[in-house]
Amino acid sequence: MLRMEAEIPVIIEIGPGPFPAVRLLAYRELSSGNRLVARGISVLRQHAPRALRYLSLQRLLGRLPDQPIRVRSGGRDLAETRRVLKNWMERKRNRRLFYVIVEALLMPFTAFVAILPGPNVLFYGLFVLFYFHLKAFLSLSRIKIEDLQISLTKD
């Protein structure tokens, strides 16, 4: 299955200027071979497509070295593109660390919601976000920009 994922390139656009905006234009949507997880993903696709895109992005950040990356660099050479992407990944890593800390601090307080009848959706939702943010943070911490399969494309 990883072989199939590696064939779909990630397309990134880097804006102009000294502090360019980096946008992910195309990447593989979250999927699973597990029947129950696939059902949950289809429910998300139908009722919460923004949440599905967000979780897909978190998963992508964790698997970036396995993906071919095509960059619309705005006329930058490969070295400058790698520098911009390295700064972008550091910002993403720092933001994920902040999210992990906040979510870890909030999770114990969801125990108070457990006294209500029904499933503790607040805890499960927070735990899922914590899990994906932690995985993305750990992966971004291990990624070396030199290991990424970057190819520049014409704008």
mmCIF file of C-alpha atoms in Angstrom:
data_model
loop_
_atom_site.group_PDB
_atom_site.id
_atom_site.type_symbol
_atom_site.label_atom_id
_atom_site.label_comp_id
_atom_site.label_asym_id
_atom_site.label_seq_id
_atom_site.Cartn_x
_atom_site.Cartn_y
_atom_site.Cartn_z
ATOM 1 C CA MET A 1 0.000 0.000 0.000
ATOM 2 C CA LEU A 2 2.898 2.390 0.623
ATOM 3 C CA ARG A 3 3.991 1.822 -2.961
ATOM 4 C CA MET A 4 0.639 3.121 -4.192
ATOM 5 C CA GLU A 5 0.850 6.207 -1.966
ATOM 6 C CA ALA A 6 4.357 7.040 -3.182
ATOM 7 C CA GLU A 7 3.114 7.333 -6.770
ATOM 8 C CA ILE A 8 0.807 10.255 -5.990
ATOM 9 C CA PRO A 9 2.906 13.436 -5.800
ATOM 10 C CA VAL A 10 2.457 16.193 -3.285
ATOM 11 C CA ILE A 11 2.178 19.565 -5.017
ATOM 12 C CA ILE A 12 3.417 22.584 -3.075
ATOM 13 C CA GLU A 13 3.323 26.228 -4.111
ATOM 14 C CA ILE A 14 5.720 28.773 -2.663
ATOM 15 C CA GLY A 15 4.618 32.387 -2.890
ATOM 16 C CA PRO A 16 6.816 35.355 -3.792
ATOM 17 C CA GLY A 17 8.725 37.582 -1.412
ATOM 18 C CA PRO A 18 11.255 37.243 1.401
ATOM 19 C CA PHE A 19 8.736 35.528 3.731
ATOM 20 C CA PRO A 20 6.820 33.389 1.249
ATOM 21 C CA ALA A 21 3.579 31.606 1.979
ATOM 22 C CA VAL A 22 3.732 27.850 1.423
ATOM 23 C CA ARG A 23 0.540 26.144 0.296
ATOM 24 C CA LEU A 24 -0.174 22.472 -0.227
ATOM 25 C CA LEU A 25 -2.186 22.310 -3.442
ATOM 26 C CA ALA A 26 -2.615 18.556 -3.837
ATOM 27 C CA TYR A 27 -2.011 15.538 -1.636
ATOM 28 C CA ARG A 28 -3.485 12.129 -1.038
ATOM 29 C CA GLU A 29 -6.717 12.042 0.937
ATOM 30 C CA LEU A 30 -6.871 9.979 4.114
ATOM 31 C CA SER A 31 -7.823 6.349 3.456
ATOM 32 C CA SER A 32 -7.692 2.986 5.169
ATOM 33 C CA GLY A 33 -8.018 -0.673 4.329
ATOM 34 C CA ASN A 34 -9.773 -1.301 7.646
ATOM 35 C CA ARG A 35 -13.540 -1.500 7.106
ATOM 36 C CA LEU A 36 -14.518 0.423 10.237
ATOM 37 C CA VAL A 37 -11.948 3.176 9.692
ATOM 38 C CA ALA A 38 -12.996 3.445 6.039
ATOM 39 C CA ARG A 39 -16.604 3.856 7.176
ATOM 40 C CA GLY A 40 -15.555 6.625 9.569
ATOM 41 C CA ILE A 41 -13.637 8.339 6.772
ATOM 42 C CA SER A 42 -16.669 8.172 4.477
ATOM 43 C CA VAL A 43 -18.815 9.743 7.219
ATOM 44 C CA LEU A 44 -16.235 12.509 7.586
ATOM 45 C CA ARG A 45 -16.142 13.004 3.815
ATOM 46 C CA GLN A 46 -19.911 13.396 3.772
ATOM 47 C CA HIS A 47 -20.475 15.477 6.920
ATOM 48 C CA ALA A 48 -17.159 17.150 7.756
ATOM 49 C CA PRO A 49 -14.955 17.463 4.667
ATOM 50 C CA ARG A 50 -12.794 20.170 6.273
ATOM 51 C CA ALA A 51 -11.985 17.837 9.175
ATOM 52 C CA LEU A 52 -11.060 15.099 6.686
ATOM 53 C CA ARG A 53 -8.738 17.483 4.805
ATOM 54 C CA TYR A 54 -7.146 18.522 8.107
ATOM 55 C CA LEU A 55 -6.543 14.909 9.202
ATOM 56 C CA SER A 56 -5.217 14.096 5.709
ATOM 57 C CA LEU A 57 -2.737 16.961 6.067
ATOM 58 C CA GLN A 58 -1.582 15.704 9.483
ATOM 59 C CA ARG A 59 -1.024 12.251 8.019
ATOM 60 C CA LEU A 60 0.840 13.727 5.049
ATOM 61 C CA LEU A 61 3.198 15.653 7.334
ATOM 62 C CA GLY A 62 4.052 12.370 9.004
ATOM 63 C CA ARG A 63 4.843 10.668 5.705
ATOM 64 C CA LEU A 64 6.477 13.473 3.754
ATOM 65 C CA PRO A 65 9.797 11.656 3.089
ATOM 66 C CA ASP A 66 7.904 8.796 1.388
ATOM 67 C CA GLN A 67 6.192 11.129 -1.084
ATOM 68 C CA PRO A 68 7.506 12.634 -4.321
ATOM 69 C CA ILE A 69 7.147 16.407 -3.971
ATOM 70 C CA ARG A 70 6.618 18.790 -6.866
ATOM 71 C CA VAL A 71 7.193 22.415 -5.972
ATOM 72 C CA ARG A 72 6.045 25.514 -7.814
ATOM 73 C CA SER A 73 8.883 27.596 -6.481
ATOM 74 C CA GLY A 74 8.221 31.001 -8.008
ATOM 75 C CA GLY A 75 11.581 31.051 -9.801
ATOM 76 C CA ARG A 76 13.712 29.871 -6.868
ATOM 77 C CA ASP A 77 16.506 27.364 -7.360
ATOM 78 C CA LEU A 78 16.525 24.012 -5.555
ATOM 79 C CA ALA A 79 18.730 25.187 -2.662
ATOM 80 C CA GLU A 80 16.526 28.223 -1.966
ATOM 81 C CA THR A 81 13.399 26.067 -2.258
ATOM 82 C CA ARG A 82 14.798 23.614 0.287
ATOM 83 C CA ARG A 83 15.596 26.504 2.664
ATOM 84 C CA VAL A 84 12.045 27.866 2.409
ATOM 85 C CA LEU A 85 10.565 24.384 2.934
ATOM 86 C CA LYS A 86 12.855 23.771 5.910
ATOM 87 C CA ASN A 87 11.635 26.979 7.581
ATOM 88 C CA TRP A 88 8.027 26.036 6.806
ATOM 89 C CA MET A 89 8.469 22.565 8.305
ATOM 90 C CA GLU A 90 10.061 24.040 11.440
ATOM 91 C CA ARG A 91 7.047 26.338 11.890
ATOM 92 C CA LYS A 92 4.712 23.378 11.388
ATOM 93 C CA ARG A 93 6.691 21.321 13.916
ATOM 94 C CA ASN A 94 6.595 24.098 16.521
ATOM 95 C CA ARG A 95 2.872 24.589 16.016
ATOM 96 C CA ARG A 96 2.238 20.841 16.396
ATOM 97 C CA LEU A 97 4.239 20.853 19.631
ATOM 98 C CA PHE A 98 2.029 23.661 20.953
ATOM 99 C CA TYR A 99 -1.126 21.719 19.971
ATOM 100 C CA VAL A 100 0.172 18.527 21.642
ATOM 101 C CA ILE A 101 0.892 20.359 24.896
ATOM 102 C CA VAL A 102 -2.509 22.096 24.976
ATOM 103 C CA GLU A 103 -4.401 18.906 24.117
ATOM 104 C CA ALA A 104 -2.491 16.900 26.733
ATOM 105 C CA LEU A 105 -3.401 19.526 29.327
ATOM 106 C CA LEU A 106 -7.083 19.538 28.309
ATOM 107 C CA MET A 107 -7.639 15.768 28.150
ATOM 108 C CA PRO A 108 -7.910 15.190 31.923
ATOM 109 C CA PHE A 109 -10.717 17.759 32.103
ATOM 110 C CA THR A 110 -12.822 15.748 29.655
ATOM 111 C CA ALA A 111 -13.308 13.186 32.434
ATOM 112 C CA PHE A 112 -15.985 15.498 33.844
ATOM 113 C CA VAL A 113 -17.973 15.049 30.630
ATOM 114 C CA ALA A 114 -17.875 11.257 31.136
ATOM 115 C CA ILE A 115 -20.621 11.490 33.772
ATOM 116 C CA LEU A 116 -23.090 12.487 31.052
ATOM 117 C CA PRO A 117 -24.981 9.637 29.377
ATOM 118 C CA GLY A 118 -23.628 8.416 26.058
ATOM 119 C CA PRO A 119 -20.117 8.204 24.707
ATOM 120 C CA ASN A 120 -17.539 10.774 25.749
ATOM 121 C CA VAL A 121 -17.210 12.303 22.282
ATOM 122 C CA LEU A 122 -15.271 15.279 23.591
ATOM 123 C CA PHE A 123 -12.498 13.004 24.905
ATOM 124 C CA TYR A 124 -12.402 10.854 21.769
ATOM 125 C CA GLY A 125 -12.274 13.877 19.473
ATOM 126 C CA LEU A 126 -9.541 15.492 21.528
ATOM 127 C CA PHE A 127 -7.628 12.214 21.681
ATOM 128 C CA VAL A 128 -7.783 11.781 17.885
ATOM 129 C CA LEU A 129 -6.444 15.316 17.397
ATOM 130 C CA PHE A 130 -3.745 14.663 20.016
ATOM 131 C CA TYR A 131 -2.730 11.433 18.262
ATOM 132 C CA PHE A 132 -2.451 12.989 14.798
ATOM 133 C CA HIS A 133 -0.663 16.095 16.102
ATOM 134 C CA LEU A 134 1.801 13.967 18.080
ATOM 135 C CA LYS A 135 2.525 11.736 15.074
ATOM 136 C CA ALA A 136 3.017 14.801 12.846
ATOM 137 C CA PHE A 137 5.294 16.461 15.436
ATOM 138 C CA LEU A 138 7.454 13.363 15.872
ATOM 139 C CA SER A 139 7.724 12.840 12.127
ATOM 140 C CA LEU A 140 8.534 16.489 11.421
ATOM 141 C CA SER A 141 11.235 16.290 14.093
ATOM 142 C CA ARG A 142 12.902 13.372 12.268
ATOM 143 C CA ILE A 143 12.682 14.718 8.713
ATOM 144 C CA LYS A 144 15.855 15.985 7.099
ATOM 145 C CA ILE A 145 15.139 18.363 4.238
ATOM 146 C CA GLU A 146 17.944 16.755 2.191
ATOM 147 C CA ASP A 147 16.061 13.421 2.226
ATOM 148 C CA LEU A 148 12.925 14.800 0.567
ATOM 149 C CA GLN A 149 12.309 13.932 -3.091
ATOM 150 C CA ILE A 150 11.805 17.496 -4.367
ATOM 151 C CA SER A 151 11.440 18.387 -8.023
ATOM 152 C CA LEU A 152 10.800 21.925 -9.256
ATOM 153 C CA THR A 153 8.038 22.619 -11.757
ATOM 154 C CA LYS A 154 7.385 25.589 -13.991
ATOM 155 C CA ASP A 155 4.941 28.132 -12.607
#
